[in-house]
Coordinates of C-alpha atoms and ligand atoms in Angstrom, one line a residue:
M14 CA 0.0 0.0 0.0
E15 CA 1.2 3.6 -0.7
I16 CA 0.2 6.5 1.4
K17 CA 1.0 10.0 0.0
S18 CA 1.4 13.3 1.8
D19 CA 3.2 16.6 1.3
F20 CA 4.9 16.2 4.6
L21 CA 5.9 13.0 6.3
V22 CA 6.8 13.4 10.0
I23 CA 8.5 10.4 11.6
G24 CA 8.0 10.7 15.4
S25 CA 5.5 12.4 17.7
G26 CA 7.5 14.0 20.4
I27 CA 7.9 17.8 20.8
A28 CA 9.9 18.1 17.5
G29 CA 7.6 16.1 15.3
L30 CA 4.3 17.5 16.6
F31 CA 5.5 21.1 16.6
F32 CA 6.7 20.8 13.0
A33 CA 3.4 19.2 12.0
L34 CA 1.4 22.0 13.5
K35 CA 3.5 24.6 11.7
V36 CA 3.2 23.0 8.2
C37 CA -0.3 21.7 8.3
K38 CA -1.8 24.9 7.0
Y39 CA 0.3 24.5 3.8
G40 CA -0.3 20.9 2.9
S41 CA -1.2 17.4 3.9
V42 CA 0.7 15.9 6.9
V43 CA 1.2 12.3 7.9
I44 CA 2.8 11.5 11.3
V45 CA 4.0 7.9 11.8
T46 CA 4.9 7.0 15.3
K47 CA 6.0 3.6 16.6
R48 CA 3.8 3.4 19.7
D49 CA 1.0 5.6 21.1
S50 CA 1.3 9.2 20.0
E51 CA 2.3 10.4 23.5
E52 CA 5.1 7.8 24.0
S53 CA 8.3 9.8 23.7
S54 CA 11.2 11.2 25.7
T55 CA 9.2 14.4 25.7
K56 CA 6.5 12.9 27.8
Y57 CA 9.0 12.1 30.6
A58 CA 10.8 15.5 30.7
Q59 CA 10.7 16.8 34.2
G60 CA 12.9 19.9 34.8
G61 CA 11.5 22.2 32.0
I62 CA 12.5 24.5 29.2
A63 CA 15.3 27.0 29.6
S64 CA 14.4 30.5 28.4
V65 CA 15.3 34.0 29.3
M66 CA 12.2 35.2 31.1
A67 CA 13.4 37.0 34.2
E68 CA 14.3 40.7 34.5
D69 CA 17.7 40.0 36.0
D70 CA 18.5 37.5 33.1
S71 CA 19.8 38.2 29.6
Y72 CA 20.3 36.4 26.3
D73 CA 24.1 37.0 26.7
L74 CA 24.1 35.1 30.0
H75 CA 22.1 32.2 28.6
I76 CA 24.4 32.1 25.6
K77 CA 27.5 32.2 27.9
D78 CA 26.2 29.3 30.0
T79 CA 25.4 27.2 27.0
L80 CA 28.8 27.8 25.5
E81 CA 30.6 27.0 28.7
A82 CA 28.7 23.7 29.1
G83 CA 29.4 22.9 25.5
A84 CA 33.2 22.9 26.2
G85 CA 34.2 24.8 23.1
L86 CA 32.3 22.9 20.5
C87 CA 29.0 24.7 20.2
N88 CA 28.2 26.7 17.1
E89 CA 27.7 30.1 18.5
D90 CA 25.3 31.2 15.8
A91 CA 23.1 28.2 16.5
V92 CA 23.2 28.9 20.2
K93 CA 22.2 32.5 19.6
L94 CA 19.3 31.5 17.4
V95 CA 17.9 29.1 20.0
V96 CA 18.4 31.4 23.0
E97 CA 16.9 34.5 21.3
N98 CA 13.9 32.6 20.0
G99 CA 13.2 31.1 23.5
P100 CA 10.6 33.5 24.9
E101 CA 8.6 33.5 21.7
K102 CA 8.4 29.7 21.7
I103 CA 7.3 29.6 25.4
R104 CA 4.5 32.0 24.5
E105 CA 3.5 29.8 21.5
L106 CA 3.3 26.8 23.8
I107 CA 1.1 28.7 26.2
E108 CA -1.1 29.8 23.3
L109 CA -1.4 26.2 22.3
G110 CA -2.7 25.4 25.7
A111 CA 0.3 24.3 27.8
K112 CA -0.1 25.3 31.4
F113 CA 3.1 26.1 33.2
T114 CA 3.6 26.7 37.0
L115 CA 3.1 30.3 37.9
Q116 CA 4.6 32.2 40.8
G117 CA 2.3 31.7 43.7
D118 CA 1.7 35.3 44.5
K119 CA 1.5 36.6 40.9
A120 CA -1.1 34.9 38.8
D121 CA 0.4 35.8 35.4
V122 CA 4.2 35.4 36.1
L123 CA 5.9 32.2 35.3
A124 CA 7.8 30.4 38.1
L125 CA 11.4 29.8 37.1
G126 CA 13.5 26.9 38.3
R127 CA 17.3 26.6 38.4
E128 CA 19.4 23.7 37.1
G129 CA 23.1 22.8 36.7
G130 CA 25.3 25.1 34.6
H131 CA 22.7 28.0 34.6
S132 CA 23.8 31.2 36.2
K133 CA 20.2 32.3 36.6
R134 CA 16.8 31.0 37.3
R135 CA 15.3 30.4 33.9
I136 CA 13.6 27.0 33.7
V137 CA 10.0 27.3 32.7
H138 CA 8.2 24.2 34.1
A139 CA 5.0 22.5 35.0
A140 CA 5.9 21.2 38.5
D141 CA 8.0 18.1 37.7
F142 CA 5.9 16.9 34.7
T143 CA 6.7 19.6 32.2
G144 CA 7.1 17.2 29.2
A145 CA 3.8 15.4 29.8
E146 CA 2.0 18.8 29.9
I147 CA 3.7 19.9 26.6
E148 CA 3.0 16.6 24.9
R149 CA -0.7 16.8 26.0
A150 CA -1.1 20.3 24.7
L151 CA 0.6 19.5 21.3
I152 CA -1.4 16.3 20.8
E153 CA -4.7 18.1 21.5
A154 CA -3.8 20.7 19.0
V155 CA -2.8 18.1 16.4
K156 CA -6.2 16.3 16.9
K157 CA -7.9 19.6 15.9
S158 CA -6.2 19.8 12.5
E159 CA -8.0 18.2 9.6
N160 CA -4.8 18.2 7.6
I161 CA -2.9 15.9 9.9
R162 CA -3.3 12.1 9.9
V163 CA -1.5 10.1 12.7
Y164 CA -0.5 6.5 12.2
E165 CA 0.2 5.0 15.6
N166 CA 2.1 1.7 16.0
H167 CA 3.8 2.3 12.7
I168 CA 7.6 2.0 12.8
A169 CA 9.7 3.5 10.0
I170 CA 12.3 1.0 8.8
D171 CA 14.3 2.8 6.1
L172 CA 14.1 6.0 4.0
I173 CA 13.1 5.7 0.4
T174 CA 16.0 7.1 -1.6
K175 CA 16.6 7.7 -5.2
G176 CA 18.1 4.3 -5.8
K177 CA 14.8 2.7 -4.8
V178 CA 12.6 4.8 -7.1
K179 CA 12.2 3.9 -10.8
P180 CA 11.9 6.0 -12.9
E181 CA 12.7 9.3 -11.3
G182 CA 9.5 10.3 -9.4
L183 CA 9.4 13.8 -8.0
S184 CA 10.4 16.8 -9.9
Y185 CA 11.8 19.8 -8.1
T186 CA 14.0 22.8 -8.7
G187 CA 17.7 22.4 -8.0
S188 CA 20.1 19.5 -8.0
D189 CA 18.7 15.9 -7.8
D190 CA 21.4 14.2 -5.9
D191 CA 20.5 12.2 -2.8
R192 CA 16.7 12.7 -2.9
V193 CA 14.5 11.2 -0.2
Y194 CA 11.0 10.3 -1.1
G195 CA 9.6 9.1 2.2
A196 CA 10.0 5.9 4.2
Y197 CA 9.1 2.3 4.3
V198 CA 7.0 1.8 7.4
L199 CA 6.0 -1.4 9.2
N200 CA 2.4 -1.4 10.4
K201 CA 2.9 -3.3 13.7
N202 CA -0.8 -4.3 14.0
K203 CA -0.9 -5.9 10.6
G204 CA 2.7 -6.9 10.2
E205 CA 2.8 -5.4 6.7
V206 CA 5.2 -2.9 5.2
N207 CA 3.8 0.2 3.5
S208 CA 5.4 2.9 1.4
F209 CA 4.8 6.4 2.8
L210 CA 5.6 8.8 0.0
S211 CA 6.1 12.5 0.6
K212 CA 7.6 15.7 -0.8
I213 CA 9.3 16.4 2.5
T214 CA 10.4 13.9 5.2
I215 CA 11.4 15.0 8.6
I216 CA 13.1 12.7 11.1
A217 CA 12.0 13.5 14.7
T218 CA 12.7 10.2 16.3
G219 CA 14.5 11.3 19.4
G220 CA 17.7 10.0 21.0
A221 CA 19.4 6.7 21.5
G222 CA 19.7 6.2 25.3
K223 CA 18.5 2.6 25.0
V224 CA 21.9 1.7 23.5
Y225 CA 23.2 1.7 27.1
L226 CA 22.2 -0.7 29.8
Y227 CA 21.2 2.0 32.3
T228 CA 19.4 5.0 30.9
S229 CA 16.7 7.5 31.8
N230 CA 15.2 7.1 28.4
P231 CA 12.0 5.3 27.5
D232 CA 12.0 2.2 25.3
I233 CA 11.4 4.2 22.1
S234 CA 14.8 5.8 22.3
T235 CA 16.7 3.4 20.0
G236 CA 18.2 5.9 17.7
D237 CA 16.2 4.7 14.7
G238 CA 16.3 8.1 12.9
I239 CA 20.1 8.4 13.2
A240 CA 20.6 4.8 11.9
M241 CA 18.1 5.2 9.1
A242 CA 19.6 8.5 8.0
Y243 CA 23.1 7.1 8.2
R244 CA 22.2 4.1 6.0
A245 CA 20.7 6.4 3.5
G246 CA 23.8 8.6 3.2
A247 CA 23.2 11.5 5.6
R248 CA 26.0 13.0 7.6
I249 CA 26.2 12.1 11.3
A250 CA 28.3 13.9 13.8
N251 CA 29.5 14.0 17.4
M252 CA 28.1 10.7 18.5
E253 CA 30.8 10.3 21.2
F254 CA 29.0 13.0 23.2
I255 CA 26.5 10.9 25.1
Q256 CA 25.2 12.7 28.2
F257 CA 24.9 10.8 31.4
H258 CA 22.4 12.4 33.8
P259 CA 23.9 12.4 37.3
T260 CA 20.8 11.4 39.2
C261 CA 18.6 8.5 38.2
L262 CA 16.8 6.6 40.9
Y263 CA 18.8 3.6 42.2
H264 CA 16.2 1.0 43.1
P265 CA 15.7 -2.6 41.8
D266 CA 12.1 -2.0 40.9
A267 CA 12.6 1.4 39.2
K268 CA 13.3 1.3 35.5
S269 CA 14.9 4.4 34.2
F270 CA 13.3 6.9 36.6
L271 CA 14.9 10.3 36.6
I272 CA 15.3 12.6 39.6
T273 CA 15.3 16.0 38.0
E274 CA 18.2 18.4 38.3
A275 CA 15.7 20.9 39.6
V276 CA 15.9 19.1 42.9
R277 CA 19.5 20.3 43.1
G278 CA 18.3 23.6 41.8
E279 CA 16.2 23.9 44.9
G280 CA 19.1 23.2 47.2
G281 CA 19.3 19.4 47.1
L282 CA 22.8 18.1 48.0
L283 CA 24.7 15.1 46.7
K284 CA 26.1 13.0 49.5
L285 CA 28.0 9.8 50.2
K286 CA 26.7 7.0 52.3
D287 CA 28.3 8.6 55.5
G288 CA 26.4 11.8 54.8
S289 CA 29.4 13.9 53.7
T290 CA 29.2 16.1 50.6
F291 CA 31.8 15.9 47.8
M292 CA 30.9 18.1 44.8
E293 CA 32.7 21.1 46.3
K294 CA 35.9 19.3 45.6
Y295 CA 35.2 19.1 41.9
H296 CA 33.7 22.5 40.8
P297 CA 33.0 26.0 42.2
M298 CA 29.3 25.5 41.4
G299 CA 29.2 22.3 43.5
C300 CA 26.1 20.2 42.9
L301 CA 25.0 22.6 40.2
A302 CA 28.1 22.2 38.1
P303 CA 27.5 21.1 34.4
R304 CA 26.3 17.6 34.1
D305 CA 29.5 16.0 32.6
I306 CA 31.4 17.2 35.7
V307 CA 28.8 16.0 38.2
A308 CA 28.3 12.6 36.5
R309 CA 32.1 12.0 36.4
A310 CA 32.5 13.0 40.0
I311 CA 29.8 10.6 41.1
D312 CA 31.3 7.8 39.0
Y313 CA 34.7 8.5 40.6
E314 CA 33.3 8.5 44.1
M315 CA 31.4 5.3 43.6
K316 CA 34.4 3.5 42.2
K317 CA 36.6 4.8 45.1
S318 CA 34.1 3.8 47.8
G319 CA 32.8 0.6 46.1
D320 CA 29.2 1.8 46.9
D321 CA 26.4 1.1 44.4
C322 CA 25.0 4.6 44.5
V323 CA 25.3 8.1 46.1
Y324 CA 22.5 10.0 47.7
L325 CA 20.5 13.2 46.9
D326 CA 19.2 14.9 50.0
V327 CA 16.4 17.3 49.7
T328 CA 15.2 17.0 53.3
H329 CA 16.1 20.7 54.0
L330 CA 12.8 21.6 52.3
E331 CA 9.5 21.4 54.2
G332 CA 7.3 18.3 53.3
Y333 CA 4.6 20.4 51.7
Q334 CA 7.2 22.2 49.5
I335 CA 8.5 18.9 48.2
R336 CA 5.1 17.6 47.5
E337 CA 4.1 20.7 45.7
R338 CA 7.3 21.2 43.6
F339 CA 8.1 17.5 42.9
P340 CA 4.7 15.7 43.1
T341 CA 5.7 12.9 40.6
I342 CA 9.1 12.2 42.2
Y343 CA 7.5 12.2 45.7
K344 CA 4.8 9.7 44.7
I345 CA 7.0 7.3 42.7
C346 CA 9.7 7.2 45.5
L347 CA 7.0 6.8 48.1
S348 CA 5.5 3.8 46.2
L349 CA 9.0 2.3 46.3
G350 CA 9.3 2.8 50.1
I351 CA 11.4 6.0 50.0
D352 CA 9.9 9.1 51.7
I353 CA 12.0 11.8 50.2
T354 CA 10.8 14.4 52.7
K355 CA 12.6 12.3 55.4
T356 CA 15.3 10.2 53.6
P357 CA 18.0 11.0 51.0
I358 CA 17.3 9.5 47.6
P359 CA 19.7 6.8 46.3
V360 CA 20.9 7.9 42.8
V361 CA 23.3 6.8 40.0
P362 CA 24.2 8.3 36.7
A363 CA 22.6 6.9 33.6
A364 CA 22.7 7.6 29.8
H365 CA 20.3 10.4 29.2
Y366 CA 20.9 12.5 26.0
T367 CA 22.4 12.1 22.6
C368 CA 24.2 15.3 21.8
G369 CA 25.3 14.2 18.3
G370 CA 23.1 13.0 15.5
I371 CA 22.0 13.9 12.0
V372 CA 23.9 17.0 10.8
T373 CA 21.5 19.8 9.9
D374 CA 21.8 23.5 9.0
F375 CA 19.9 26.2 10.8
Y376 CA 16.7 25.2 8.8
G377 CA 16.8 21.6 9.9
R378 CA 18.0 20.5 6.4
T379 CA 20.3 17.5 6.1
N380 CA 22.7 16.9 3.2
M381 CA 19.9 14.9 1.4
R382 CA 17.2 16.7 -0.6
G383 CA 13.8 16.5 0.9
L384 CA 15.2 15.2 4.2
Y385 CA 15.0 17.3 7.4
A386 CA 15.7 16.4 11.0
A387 CA 14.8 18.1 14.3
G388 CA 14.9 17.4 18.0
E389 CA 17.3 15.0 19.8
T390 CA 18.0 13.1 16.6
A391 CA 19.6 16.1 15.0
C392 CA 23.0 17.6 15.5
T393 CA 22.5 21.4 15.0
G394 CA 25.6 22.7 16.8
V395 CA 23.7 24.0 19.8
H396 CA 24.9 21.5 22.4
G397 CA 28.6 21.0 21.4
A398 CA 30.4 18.5 23.6
N399 CA 27.8 18.7 26.5
R400 CA 24.2 20.0 26.5
L401 CA 23.1 22.5 29.1
A402 CA 20.2 21.3 31.2
S403 CA 16.7 22.1 29.7
N404 CA 18.1 23.3 26.4
S405 CA 16.8 20.3 24.6
L406 CA 13.1 21.0 24.5
L407 CA 14.0 24.6 23.6
E408 CA 16.2 23.5 20.7
A409 CA 13.5 21.1 19.4
L410 CA 11.0 23.9 19.4
V411 CA 13.2 26.5 17.7
F412 CA 14.7 24.2 15.1
S413 CA 11.4 22.4 14.2
H414 CA 9.9 25.8 13.6
K415 CA 12.9 26.9 11.4
A416 CA 12.7 23.5 9.5
A417 CA 8.9 24.1 8.9
E418 CA 9.6 27.5 7.4
R419 CA 12.0 26.1 4.8
A420 CA 10.1 22.8 4.3
I421 CA 6.9 24.8 3.4
Q422 CA 8.9 26.6 0.7
E423 CA 10.6 23.4 -0.6
S424 CA 7.2 21.6 -0.8
K425 CA 5.9 24.4 -3.0
D426 CA 8.8 23.9 -5.4
T427 CA 8.2 20.1 -5.6
R428 CA 5.5 18.3 -7.6
F429 CA 4.3 14.8 -7.3
E430 CA 4.6 12.8 -10.5
D431 CA 4.1 9.1 -11.1
I432 CA 6.4 7.7 -8.5
Q433 CA 7.0 4.0 -8.9
V434 CA 8.5 2.9 -5.6
P435 CA 9.3 -0.8 -5.5
Q436 CA 7.2 -2.6 -2.8
W437 CA 9.1 -3.7 0.2
D438 CA 10.8 -7.0 -0.8
T439 CA 10.8 -9.7 1.9
G440 CA 12.9 -12.0 -0.4
N441 CA 13.1 -15.5 1.1
A442 CA 12.6 -14.3 4.7
V443 CA 10.7 -16.7 6.9
D444 CA 9.1 -16.3 10.4
S445 CA 11.7 -16.5 13.1
D446 CA 11.2 -18.8 16.1
E447 CA 14.4 -17.5 17.7
S448 CA 13.4 -14.3 19.3
V449 CA 15.9 -15.2 22.1
V450 CA 18.6 -14.3 19.6
V451 CA 17.2 -10.8 19.3
S452 CA 17.0 -10.3 23.1
N453 CA 20.5 -11.7 23.6
N454 CA 22.0 -9.4 21.1
W455 CA 20.1 -6.4 22.5
D456 CA 21.5 -7.2 26.0
E457 CA 25.0 -7.7 24.7
I458 CA 25.1 -4.4 22.9
R459 CA 23.8 -2.5 25.9
R460 CA 26.2 -4.1 28.3
T461 CA 29.2 -3.6 26.0
L462 CA 28.4 0.1 25.6
W463 CA 27.8 0.6 29.4
N464 CA 31.1 -1.3 30.3
Y465 CA 33.4 0.0 27.6
V466 CA 32.0 3.2 26.2
G467 CA 30.6 4.9 29.4
I468 CA 31.5 7.9 31.4
V469 CA 35.2 7.1 31.5
R470 CA 36.8 5.5 28.3
S471 CA 40.1 4.2 27.2
N472 CA 41.6 3.1 23.9
K473 CA 41.7 -0.5 25.1
R474 CA 38.0 -0.4 26.1
L475 CA 37.0 1.2 22.9
N476 CA 38.9 -1.4 20.8
R477 CA 37.3 -4.1 22.8
A478 CA 33.8 -2.6 22.2
K479 CA 34.5 -2.2 18.5
R480 CA 35.5 -5.9 18.1
R481 CA 32.3 -7.0 19.8
I482 CA 29.9 -4.7 18.0
D483 CA 31.5 -5.6 14.6
I484 CA 30.7 -9.3 15.3
L485 CA 27.2 -8.4 16.4
L486 CA 26.6 -6.2 13.4
D487 CA 27.5 -9.1 11.0
E488 CA 25.2 -11.5 12.9
I489 CA 22.3 -9.0 12.9
K490 CA 22.8 -8.3 9.2
E491 CA 22.5 -12.0 8.4
Y492 CA 19.5 -12.4 10.7
Y493 CA 17.8 -9.3 9.3
W494 CA 17.7 -10.5 5.7
N495 CA 16.7 -14.1 6.6
F496 CA 13.8 -13.5 8.8
I497 CA 10.5 -11.6 8.4
I498 CA 10.9 -8.1 9.8
T499 CA 9.5 -7.3 13.3
S500 CA 9.7 -4.1 15.4
D501 CA 12.2 -5.7 17.7
L502 CA 14.5 -6.6 14.8
I503 CA 14.3 -3.1 13.3
E504 CA 15.2 -1.6 16.7
L505 CA 18.0 -4.2 17.2
R506 CA 19.5 -3.3 13.9
N507 CA 19.3 0.4 14.7
I508 CA 20.9 0.2 18.2
A509 CA 23.7 -1.9 16.7
T510 CA 24.3 0.8 14.1
V511 CA 24.2 3.6 16.6
A512 CA 26.5 1.7 19.0
D513 CA 29.0 1.4 16.1
L514 CA 28.7 5.2 15.4
I515 CA 29.3 6.1 19.0
I516 CA 32.4 3.9 19.1
Q517 CA 33.7 5.2 15.8
C518 CA 33.3 8.8 16.8
A519 CA 34.9 8.1 20.3
M520 CA 37.9 6.4 18.6
I521 CA 38.4 9.3 16.2
R522 CA 38.5 12.0 18.9
K523 CA 42.0 11.9 20.4
E524 CA 41.4 14.2 23.4
S525 CA 39.0 14.5 26.4
R526 CA 36.3 17.2 26.0
G527 CA 32.9 17.6 27.6
L528 CA 31.1 14.3 27.8
H529 CA 33.9 12.4 26.1
Y530 CA 36.6 11.4 28.6
N531 CA 39.4 9.1 27.5
I532 CA 42.1 8.3 30.1
D533 CA 44.6 7.8 27.3
Y534 CA 44.1 11.5 26.2
P535 CA 43.1 13.1 29.4
S536 CA 43.4 16.8 28.3
R537 CA 41.4 19.0 26.0
D538 CA 43.3 19.8 22.8
D539 CA 41.9 22.9 21.2
V540 CA 44.6 23.1 18.6
N541 CA 43.8 19.8 16.9
W542 CA 40.3 18.8 18.1
R543 CA 38.1 21.9 18.3
K544 CA 36.0 20.3 15.6
D545 CA 33.1 17.9 15.0
T546 CA 33.6 14.2 14.3
V547 CA 31.6 13.6 11.1
I548 CA 30.8 10.2 9.6
Q549 CA 29.0 9.4 6.4
Y550 CA 28.1 6.0 4.9
K551 CA 28.1 5.7 1.2
R552 CA 26.5 2.3 0.5
Q553 CA 22.8 1.4 1.1
L554 CA 22.6 -1.8 3.3
Ligands
LIG25 P1 11.0 12.2 21.5 O1 10.3 13.1 22.4 O2 11.8 11.1 22.1 O3 10.0 11.6 20.4 C1 10.5 10.7 19.5 C2 9.3 10.1 18.8 O4 9.7 9.3 17.6 C3 8.5 9.2 19.6 O5 7.1 9.4 19.3 C4 8.8 7.8 19.1 O6 7.9 6.8 19.3 C5 9.0 8.1 17.7 N1 9.9 7.1 16.9 C6 11.2 6.8 17.2 N2 11.6 5.9 16.3 C7 10.6 5.7 15.4 C8 10.5 5.0 14.2 N3 11.4 4.2 13.7 N4 9.3 5.1 13.5 C9 8.3 5.8 14.0 N5 8.4 6.6 15.1 C10 9.5 6.5 15.8 N6 15.0 18.1 28.1 C11 14.8 19.3 28.5 O7 15.0 20.3 27.8 N7 14.2 19.6 29.7 C12 13.9 18.6 30.6 O8 13.4 18.8 31.7 C13 14.2 17.2 30.2 N8 13.9 16.2 31.0 C14 14.1 14.9 30.5 C15 13.7 13.8 31.3 C16 13.8 12.5 30.9 C17 13.4 11.4 31.7 C18 14.3 12.3 29.5 C19 14.4 10.9 29.0 C20 14.7 13.4 28.8 C21 14.6 14.7 29.2 N9 15.0 15.8 28.5 C22 14.7 17.0 28.9 C23 15.4 15.6 27.1 C24 14.2 15.8 26.2 O9 13.0 15.3 26.8 C25 14.3 15.2 24.8 O10 15.6 15.5 24.3 C26 13.2 15.7 23.9 O11 12.0 15.5 24.5 C27 13.3 14.9 22.6 O12 12.2 15.3 21.8 P2 12.1 14.7 20.3 O13 10.8 15.2 19.8 O14 13.3 14.9 19.6 O15 12.0 13.1 20.6
LIG26 C1 16.1 17.2 34.4 O1 15.0 17.5 34.8 O2 17.1 17.0 35.2 C2 16.4 16.9 33.0 C3 16.7 18.2 32.3 C4 17.3 17.9 31.0 O3 17.6 16.8 30.6 O4 17.5 19.0 30.3

């Protein structure tokens, strides 16, 4: 079956939905999303969106904080663009219906939180469920548009590129190299693969935290968009910069539950088992130092003491203050037997954010015609070697808006003709009765990355990881072509590809900077390495 639209949006987090809402007045929009519409990292965002809203704050200060966190690798123009568009995007979200926490005494003034690396209070939030509130508002707005069709439980497998189209299908002005025509998508309910054809395709599939054994990310974060784009020939950059969030709940029954940095913003302190603090030894900002520094400090202290976790103590706040400011965290912890108004919270670092991704310009354009990317899947230059807290939602809003502006124009310059896309070919694939192979490979990849490509790296560990992932990639490739495609298999193939990209980038960078710390090159080298690590694949798998 073929489904045609002017704009194909892959993913229904903040980036995909905001883009869809911007373009839907100019053409038909299809959103494909691999689970329910709301399932995304966006839904779990706690802290909020960084934006200059207070009188004592300024764009220059937000830019300075972002550049400092980014450890010399941010693109300053991209940072400026994001920061200066922040307040307007917050207003747009409010107009769309998002309800943010207001200052108790002033009914129309936003309450602003503080997080690591920020010199001012500038985090717009909805208590500790900011992402869920934004996702709710965006989905409601999308439902009101007659021009947007949403296909839930549809997982994109691969982009449809020029090589797959016979004869040439779309006509457009400009060069016709590397054209993207849409995507092959598996309908998970029916088990059939459909061709979704479009003038413009935007990848908004989020990050790749699931490539690590311990992560704050939900199950959807398997780096599908990055892997798909890479296979199609898009440029991928800076994959070595995986951000580890310092404070995920450490509890056997808690899967990937984050304790927001805003807890430290409200004075929460990191402590060792004996109750002593340690962050003051590592950075003048103490517990509110940028994330790379806090996560590395915790990792070091845990290795030194042999303890399984450290503790985040917020008991200096009154019980009612905690319940009001952090209602979700309070309830979840209490359900696990931890009353955070009385007891410090056991925490560990976990993989949280993919700073690298598909290279785009300031309009979300990739190097392939008709292909855009926005949100966590993209590498826009904003985050450099380490993202500043709460800059991700902001970047997704600003860049998906900029992408929409250009995509509207490009879609006007593009006409549909008779596109003949070959149907998805299952070849001689048969049903697999060995799903254990898939789950074993998943597990091995995630453990390998956690053990060898984690917070602290070395050449030896990276080489070891590379050897293992190479073997797994070969196995998965063989498996992929022999068995009928399933959602698990698609994701396995993608996390293997992303694991490989992370290792490749980490091996290329011969220095330590931001989130990439290699004990064999412990110093930052601005003379040779103040540049991105860019990888491009030429062949279609
Ligand atoms: P996502 O929101 O992850 O959406 C991706 C979408 O793509 C999903 O709908 C998914 O199902 C879909 N998808 C993926 N692959 C496919 C495929 N192959 N086919 C079809 N659909 C696909 N950032 C902040 O700025 N502030 C915060 O307070 C904050 N807190 C966070 C807390 C947690 C626990 C986590 C995990 C992240 C947090 N972040 C925060 C980061 C931020 O939430 C994410 O970077 C951001 O939401 C990403 O948005 P996105 O639209 O790019 O992707
Ligand atoms: C948090 O709330 O600590 C997460 C913020 C972020 O990832 O930007």
